[in-house]
Short mmCIF file of C-alpha atoms and ligand atoms in Angstrom, two decimals:
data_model
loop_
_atom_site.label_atom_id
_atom_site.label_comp_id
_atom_site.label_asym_id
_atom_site.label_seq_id
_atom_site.Cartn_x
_atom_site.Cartn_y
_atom_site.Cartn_z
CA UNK A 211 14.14 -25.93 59.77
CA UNK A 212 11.32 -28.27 61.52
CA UNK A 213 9.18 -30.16 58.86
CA UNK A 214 5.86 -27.81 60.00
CA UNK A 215 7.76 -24.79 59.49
CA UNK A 216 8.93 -26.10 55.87
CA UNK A 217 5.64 -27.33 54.82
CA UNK A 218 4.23 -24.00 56.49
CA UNK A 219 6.33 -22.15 54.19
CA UNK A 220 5.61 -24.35 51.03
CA UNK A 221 1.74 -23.33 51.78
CA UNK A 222 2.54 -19.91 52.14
CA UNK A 223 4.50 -19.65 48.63
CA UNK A 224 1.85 -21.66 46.86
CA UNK A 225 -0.88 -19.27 48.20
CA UNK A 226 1.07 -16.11 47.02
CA UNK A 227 2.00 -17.37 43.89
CA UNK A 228 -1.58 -18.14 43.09
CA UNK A 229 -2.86 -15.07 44.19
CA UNK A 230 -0.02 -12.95 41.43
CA UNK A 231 -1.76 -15.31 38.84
CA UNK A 232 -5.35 -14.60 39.87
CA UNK A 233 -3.97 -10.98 39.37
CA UNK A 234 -2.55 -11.71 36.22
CA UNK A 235 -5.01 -13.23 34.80
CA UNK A 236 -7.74 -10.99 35.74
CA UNK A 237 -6.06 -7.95 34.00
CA UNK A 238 -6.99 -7.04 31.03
CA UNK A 239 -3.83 -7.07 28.68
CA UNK A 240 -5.76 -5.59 25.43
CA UNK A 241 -6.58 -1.91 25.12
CA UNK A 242 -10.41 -2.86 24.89
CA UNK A 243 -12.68 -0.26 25.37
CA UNK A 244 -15.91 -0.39 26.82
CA UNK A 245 -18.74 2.34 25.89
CA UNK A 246 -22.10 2.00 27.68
CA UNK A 247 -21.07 -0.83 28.72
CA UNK A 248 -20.75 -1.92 24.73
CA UNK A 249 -16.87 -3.08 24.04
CA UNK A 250 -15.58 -0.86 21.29
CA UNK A 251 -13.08 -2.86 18.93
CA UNK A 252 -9.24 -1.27 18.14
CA UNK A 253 -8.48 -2.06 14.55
CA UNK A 254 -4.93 -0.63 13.62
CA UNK A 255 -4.03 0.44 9.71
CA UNK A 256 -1.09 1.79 8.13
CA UNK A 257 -2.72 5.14 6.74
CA UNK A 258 -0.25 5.68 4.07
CA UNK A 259 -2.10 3.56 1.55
CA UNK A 260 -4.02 5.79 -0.45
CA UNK A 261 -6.65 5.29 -1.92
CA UNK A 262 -7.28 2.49 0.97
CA UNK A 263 -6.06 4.04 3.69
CA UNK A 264 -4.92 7.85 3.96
CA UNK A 265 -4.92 10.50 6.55
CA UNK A 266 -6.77 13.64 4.81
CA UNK A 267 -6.35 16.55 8.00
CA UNK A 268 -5.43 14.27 10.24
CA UNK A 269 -8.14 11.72 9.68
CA UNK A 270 -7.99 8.44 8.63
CA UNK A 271 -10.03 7.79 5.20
CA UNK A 272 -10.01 5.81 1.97
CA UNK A 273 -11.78 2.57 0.62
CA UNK A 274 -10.86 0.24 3.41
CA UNK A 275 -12.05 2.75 6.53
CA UNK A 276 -15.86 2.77 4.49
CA UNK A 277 -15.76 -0.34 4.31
CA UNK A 278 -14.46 -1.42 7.48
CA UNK A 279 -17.01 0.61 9.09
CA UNK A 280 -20.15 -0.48 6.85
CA UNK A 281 -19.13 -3.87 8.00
CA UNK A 282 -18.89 -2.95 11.83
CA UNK A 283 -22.31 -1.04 11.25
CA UNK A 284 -23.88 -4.37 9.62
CA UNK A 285 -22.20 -6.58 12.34
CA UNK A 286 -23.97 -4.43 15.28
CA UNK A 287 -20.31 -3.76 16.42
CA UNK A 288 -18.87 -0.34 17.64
CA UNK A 289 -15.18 -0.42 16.12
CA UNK A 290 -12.23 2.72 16.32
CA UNK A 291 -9.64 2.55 13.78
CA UNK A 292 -6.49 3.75 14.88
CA UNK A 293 -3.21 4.42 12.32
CA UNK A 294 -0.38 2.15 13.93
CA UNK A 295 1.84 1.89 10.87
CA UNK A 296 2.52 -1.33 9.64
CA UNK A 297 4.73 -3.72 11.78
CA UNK A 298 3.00 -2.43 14.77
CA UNK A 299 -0.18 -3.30 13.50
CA UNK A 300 0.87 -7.20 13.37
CA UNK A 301 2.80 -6.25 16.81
CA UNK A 302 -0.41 -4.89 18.14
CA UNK A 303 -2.53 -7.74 17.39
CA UNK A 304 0.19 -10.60 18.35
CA UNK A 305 0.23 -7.87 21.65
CA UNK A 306 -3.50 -8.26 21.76
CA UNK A 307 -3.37 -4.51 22.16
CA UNK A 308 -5.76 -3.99 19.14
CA UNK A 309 -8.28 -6.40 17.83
CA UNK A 310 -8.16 -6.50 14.27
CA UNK A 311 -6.34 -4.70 11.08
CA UNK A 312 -6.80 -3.62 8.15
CA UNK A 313 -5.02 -2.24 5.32
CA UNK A 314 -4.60 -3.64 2.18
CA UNK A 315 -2.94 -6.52 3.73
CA UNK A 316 -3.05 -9.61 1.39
CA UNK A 317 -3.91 -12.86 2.59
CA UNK A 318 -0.71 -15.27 2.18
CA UNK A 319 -0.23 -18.93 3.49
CA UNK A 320 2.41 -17.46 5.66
CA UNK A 321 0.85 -15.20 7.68
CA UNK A 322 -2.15 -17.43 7.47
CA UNK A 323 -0.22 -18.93 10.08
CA UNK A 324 -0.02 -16.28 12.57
CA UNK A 325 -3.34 -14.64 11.70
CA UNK A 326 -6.84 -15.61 10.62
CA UNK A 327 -8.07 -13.29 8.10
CA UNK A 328 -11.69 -12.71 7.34
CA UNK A 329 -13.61 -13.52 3.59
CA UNK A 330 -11.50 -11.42 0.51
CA UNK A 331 -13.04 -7.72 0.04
CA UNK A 332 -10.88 -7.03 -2.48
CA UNK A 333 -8.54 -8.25 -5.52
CA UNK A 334 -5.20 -6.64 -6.53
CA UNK A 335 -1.93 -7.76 -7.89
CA UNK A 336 1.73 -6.28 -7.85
CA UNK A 337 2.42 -3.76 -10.28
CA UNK A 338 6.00 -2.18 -11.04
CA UNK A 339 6.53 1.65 -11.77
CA UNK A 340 9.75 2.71 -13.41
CA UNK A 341 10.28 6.18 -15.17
CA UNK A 342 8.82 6.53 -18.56
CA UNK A 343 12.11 6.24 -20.36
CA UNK A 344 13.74 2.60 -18.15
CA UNK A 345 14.41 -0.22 -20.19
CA UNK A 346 12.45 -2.54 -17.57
CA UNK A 347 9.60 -4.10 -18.69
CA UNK A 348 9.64 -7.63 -17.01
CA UNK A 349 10.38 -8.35 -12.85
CA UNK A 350 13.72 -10.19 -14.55
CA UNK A 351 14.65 -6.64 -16.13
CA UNK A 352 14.75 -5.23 -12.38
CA UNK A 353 18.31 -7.36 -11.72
CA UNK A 354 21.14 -4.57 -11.21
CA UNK A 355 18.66 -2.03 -10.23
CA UNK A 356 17.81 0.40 -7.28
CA UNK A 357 14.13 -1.11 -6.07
CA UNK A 358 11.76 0.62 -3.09
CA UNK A 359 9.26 -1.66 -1.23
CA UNK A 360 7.77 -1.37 1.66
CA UNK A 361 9.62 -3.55 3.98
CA UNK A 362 7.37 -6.55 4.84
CA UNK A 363 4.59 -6.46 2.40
CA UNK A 364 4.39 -8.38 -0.66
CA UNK A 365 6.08 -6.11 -2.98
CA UNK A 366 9.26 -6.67 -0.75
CA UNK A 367 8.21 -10.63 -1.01
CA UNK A 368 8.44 -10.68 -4.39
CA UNK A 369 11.76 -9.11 -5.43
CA UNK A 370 13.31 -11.07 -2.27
CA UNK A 371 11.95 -13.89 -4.36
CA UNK A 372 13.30 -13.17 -7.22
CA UNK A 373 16.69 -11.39 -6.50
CA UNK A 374 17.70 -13.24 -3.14
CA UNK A 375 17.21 -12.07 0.68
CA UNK A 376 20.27 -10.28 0.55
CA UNK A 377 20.07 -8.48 -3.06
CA UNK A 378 21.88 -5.25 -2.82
CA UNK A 379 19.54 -3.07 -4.92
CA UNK A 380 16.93 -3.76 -2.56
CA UNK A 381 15.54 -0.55 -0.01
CA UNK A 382 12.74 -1.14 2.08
CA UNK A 383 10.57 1.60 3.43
CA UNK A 384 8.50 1.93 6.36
CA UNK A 385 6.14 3.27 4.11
CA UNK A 386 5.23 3.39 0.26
CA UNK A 387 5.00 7.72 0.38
CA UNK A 388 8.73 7.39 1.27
CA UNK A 389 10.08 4.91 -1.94
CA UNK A 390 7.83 6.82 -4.12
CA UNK A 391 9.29 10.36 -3.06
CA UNK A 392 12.85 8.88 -3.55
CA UNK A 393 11.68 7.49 -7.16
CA UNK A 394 10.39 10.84 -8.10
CA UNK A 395 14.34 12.27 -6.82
CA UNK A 396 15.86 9.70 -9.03
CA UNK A 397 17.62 8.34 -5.89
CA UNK A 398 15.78 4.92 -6.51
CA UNK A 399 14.76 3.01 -10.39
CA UNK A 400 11.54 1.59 -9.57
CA UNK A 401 8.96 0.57 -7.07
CA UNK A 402 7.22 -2.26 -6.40
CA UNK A 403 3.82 -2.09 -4.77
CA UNK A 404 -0.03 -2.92 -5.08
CA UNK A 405 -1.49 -1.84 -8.49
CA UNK A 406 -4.26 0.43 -7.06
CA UNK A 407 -2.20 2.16 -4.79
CA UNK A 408 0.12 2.99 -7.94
CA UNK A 409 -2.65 3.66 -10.12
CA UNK A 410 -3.47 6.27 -7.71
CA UNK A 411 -0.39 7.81 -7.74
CA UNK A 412 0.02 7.97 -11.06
CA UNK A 413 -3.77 9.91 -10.95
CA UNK A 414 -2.44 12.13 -8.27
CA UNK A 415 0.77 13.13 -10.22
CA UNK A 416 -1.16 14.28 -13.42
CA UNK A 417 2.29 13.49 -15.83
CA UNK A 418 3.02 10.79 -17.72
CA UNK A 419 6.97 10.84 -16.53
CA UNK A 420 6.52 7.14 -15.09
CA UNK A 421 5.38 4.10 -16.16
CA UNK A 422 3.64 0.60 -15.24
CA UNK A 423 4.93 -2.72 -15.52
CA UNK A 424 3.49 -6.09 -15.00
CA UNK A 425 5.57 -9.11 -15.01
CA UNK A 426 3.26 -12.59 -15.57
CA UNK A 427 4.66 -14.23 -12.59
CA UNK A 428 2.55 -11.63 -10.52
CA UNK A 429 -0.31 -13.46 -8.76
CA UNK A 430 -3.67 -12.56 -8.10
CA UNK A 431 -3.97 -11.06 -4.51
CA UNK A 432 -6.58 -10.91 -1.93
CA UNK A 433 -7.12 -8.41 0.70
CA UNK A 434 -8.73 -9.73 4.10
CA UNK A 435 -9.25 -7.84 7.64
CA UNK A 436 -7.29 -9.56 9.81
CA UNK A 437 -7.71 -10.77 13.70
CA UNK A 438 -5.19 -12.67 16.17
CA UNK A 439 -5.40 -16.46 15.48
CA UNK A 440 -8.51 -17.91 17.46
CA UNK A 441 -10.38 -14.54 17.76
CA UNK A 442 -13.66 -16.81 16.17
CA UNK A 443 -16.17 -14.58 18.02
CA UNK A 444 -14.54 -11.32 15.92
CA UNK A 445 -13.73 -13.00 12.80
CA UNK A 446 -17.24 -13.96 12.55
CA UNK A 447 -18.94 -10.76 13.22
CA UNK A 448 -16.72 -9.42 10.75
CA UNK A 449 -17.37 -11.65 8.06
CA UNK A 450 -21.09 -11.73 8.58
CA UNK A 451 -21.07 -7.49 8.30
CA UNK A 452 -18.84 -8.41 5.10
CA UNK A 453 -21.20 -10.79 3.49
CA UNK A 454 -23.69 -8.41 4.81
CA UNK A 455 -22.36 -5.36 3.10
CA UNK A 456 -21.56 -7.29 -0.02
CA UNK A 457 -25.52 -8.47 -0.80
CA UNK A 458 -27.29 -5.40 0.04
CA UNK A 459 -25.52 -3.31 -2.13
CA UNK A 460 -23.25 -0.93 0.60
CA UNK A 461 -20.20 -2.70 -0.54
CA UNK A 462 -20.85 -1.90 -4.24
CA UNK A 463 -21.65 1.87 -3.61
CA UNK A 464 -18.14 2.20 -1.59
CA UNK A 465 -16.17 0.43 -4.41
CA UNK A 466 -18.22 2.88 -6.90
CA UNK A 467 -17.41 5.77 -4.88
CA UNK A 468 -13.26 5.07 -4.99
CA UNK A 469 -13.04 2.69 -8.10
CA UNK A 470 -15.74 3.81 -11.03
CA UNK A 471 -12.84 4.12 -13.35
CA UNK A 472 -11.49 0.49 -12.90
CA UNK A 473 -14.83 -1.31 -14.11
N1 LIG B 121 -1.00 -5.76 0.00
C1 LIG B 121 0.35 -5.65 0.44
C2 LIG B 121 0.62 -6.64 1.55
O1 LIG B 121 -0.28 -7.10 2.18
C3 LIG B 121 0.73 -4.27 0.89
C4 LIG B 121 -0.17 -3.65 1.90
C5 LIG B 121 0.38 -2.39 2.52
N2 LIG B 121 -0.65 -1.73 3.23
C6 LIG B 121 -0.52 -0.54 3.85
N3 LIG B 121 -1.56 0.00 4.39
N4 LIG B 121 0.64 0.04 3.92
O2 LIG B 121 1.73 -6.98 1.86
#
């Protein structure tokens, strides 16, 4: 090959590859959507989180979903929550094919990593629910036994913690329903989850045939709404609707509306 040809064909490549990653870059990877020319903003939840987030005839509703859209109201933001399920909601954001999520998820150093979460909206704690008549009343009491979680959230954290990575007794669930519907069959000895979620459930089931435990090693919690890492422009619409929401009263009359028996 003469020299022209070969530097000929080095130009060529170079011009082709650039154009692919003019492409590339100009396509829009995330499932934004754009309304009157407004940009709408995805947020993905897991609705199987009642009372934060629950699908009542197909829709999504609970505490989180008012509150979430109070915010986006405040913010001057138009926002569309859609019900991923859990891992794909982290998926989805990492994916940038949502923007934001929310559901219940506490704010840990760890994911604090991957994530930025906005301002806490809400405390909580783990709580463990056992049959009325099970000799557990401490986390340590839970050694030897069946235990539901829902894989990946901090009720699984915390009896990996405690039991090892690899404890046999351990089940996770792609959702809470599912370990509390195999407690109920006796197939399972307790659950660990988020106290309001089980204080619900415990409402809901009318009979006193379970039980809570707390165990003092369980820490205070913190819920925040959660964007990729970097997404300042969100975060901070979303945190000034929160701080928003939270002095003129909105927030109050949504945590009324789901909560007037824990205050
Ligand atoms: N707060 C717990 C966590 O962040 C559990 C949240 C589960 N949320 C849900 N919508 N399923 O790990």
């Amino acid at each position: 090959m003469g020299k022209g040809l070969k530097i000929g064909l080095l130009a060529l490549i170079l011009i082709g590859t650039s154009f692919v990653l003019i492409a590339c870059g100009n396509q829009n990877l995330s499932v934004e959507k754009v309304d009157d020319g407004e940009q709408i903003y995805i947020l993905g939840t897991d609705a199987t989180y009642p009372p934060f987030e629950n699908l009542e005839d197909g829709e999504i509703v609970g505490f989180d979903i008012d509150i979430v859209k109070a915010v986006a109201e405040e913010a001057g933001i138009k926002i569309e929550v859609k019900n991923t399920g859990w891992d794909p909601l982290f998926e989805g954001i990492n994916r940038e094919q949502i923007d934001a999520g929310i559901a219940a998820i506490t704010i840990t150093e760890k994911r604090k990593q991957s994530y930025d979460f906005t301002s806490p909206y809400f405390e909580a704690s783990q709580l463990i629910i056992v049959p009325n008549d099970s000799d557990v009343n401490s986390l340590k009491d839970l050694e030897g036994k069946k235990i539901g979680v829902q894989t990946a959230t901090t009720g699984d954290f915390i009896v990996q913690e405690a039991f090892g990575k690899t404890y046999q007794g351990l089940k996770g669930y792609d959702d809470i329903l599912a370990a509390l519907d195999d407690l109920q069959l006796g197939r399972i000895d307790a659950v660990v989850a988020d106290n309001v979620v089980l204080l619900e459930y415990l409402k809901v089931l009318k009979n006193d045939s379970f039980k809570l435990v707390s165990d003092d090693s369980f820490e205070k919690e913190y819920y925040g709404i959660i964007v990729k890492k970097g997404n300042d422009e969100l975060l901070e619409k979303l945190n000034e609707g929160l701080s928003k929401i939270k002095d003129n009263g909105k927030y109050d009359e949504i945590y009324r509306k789901y909560f007037a028996e824990l205050n």
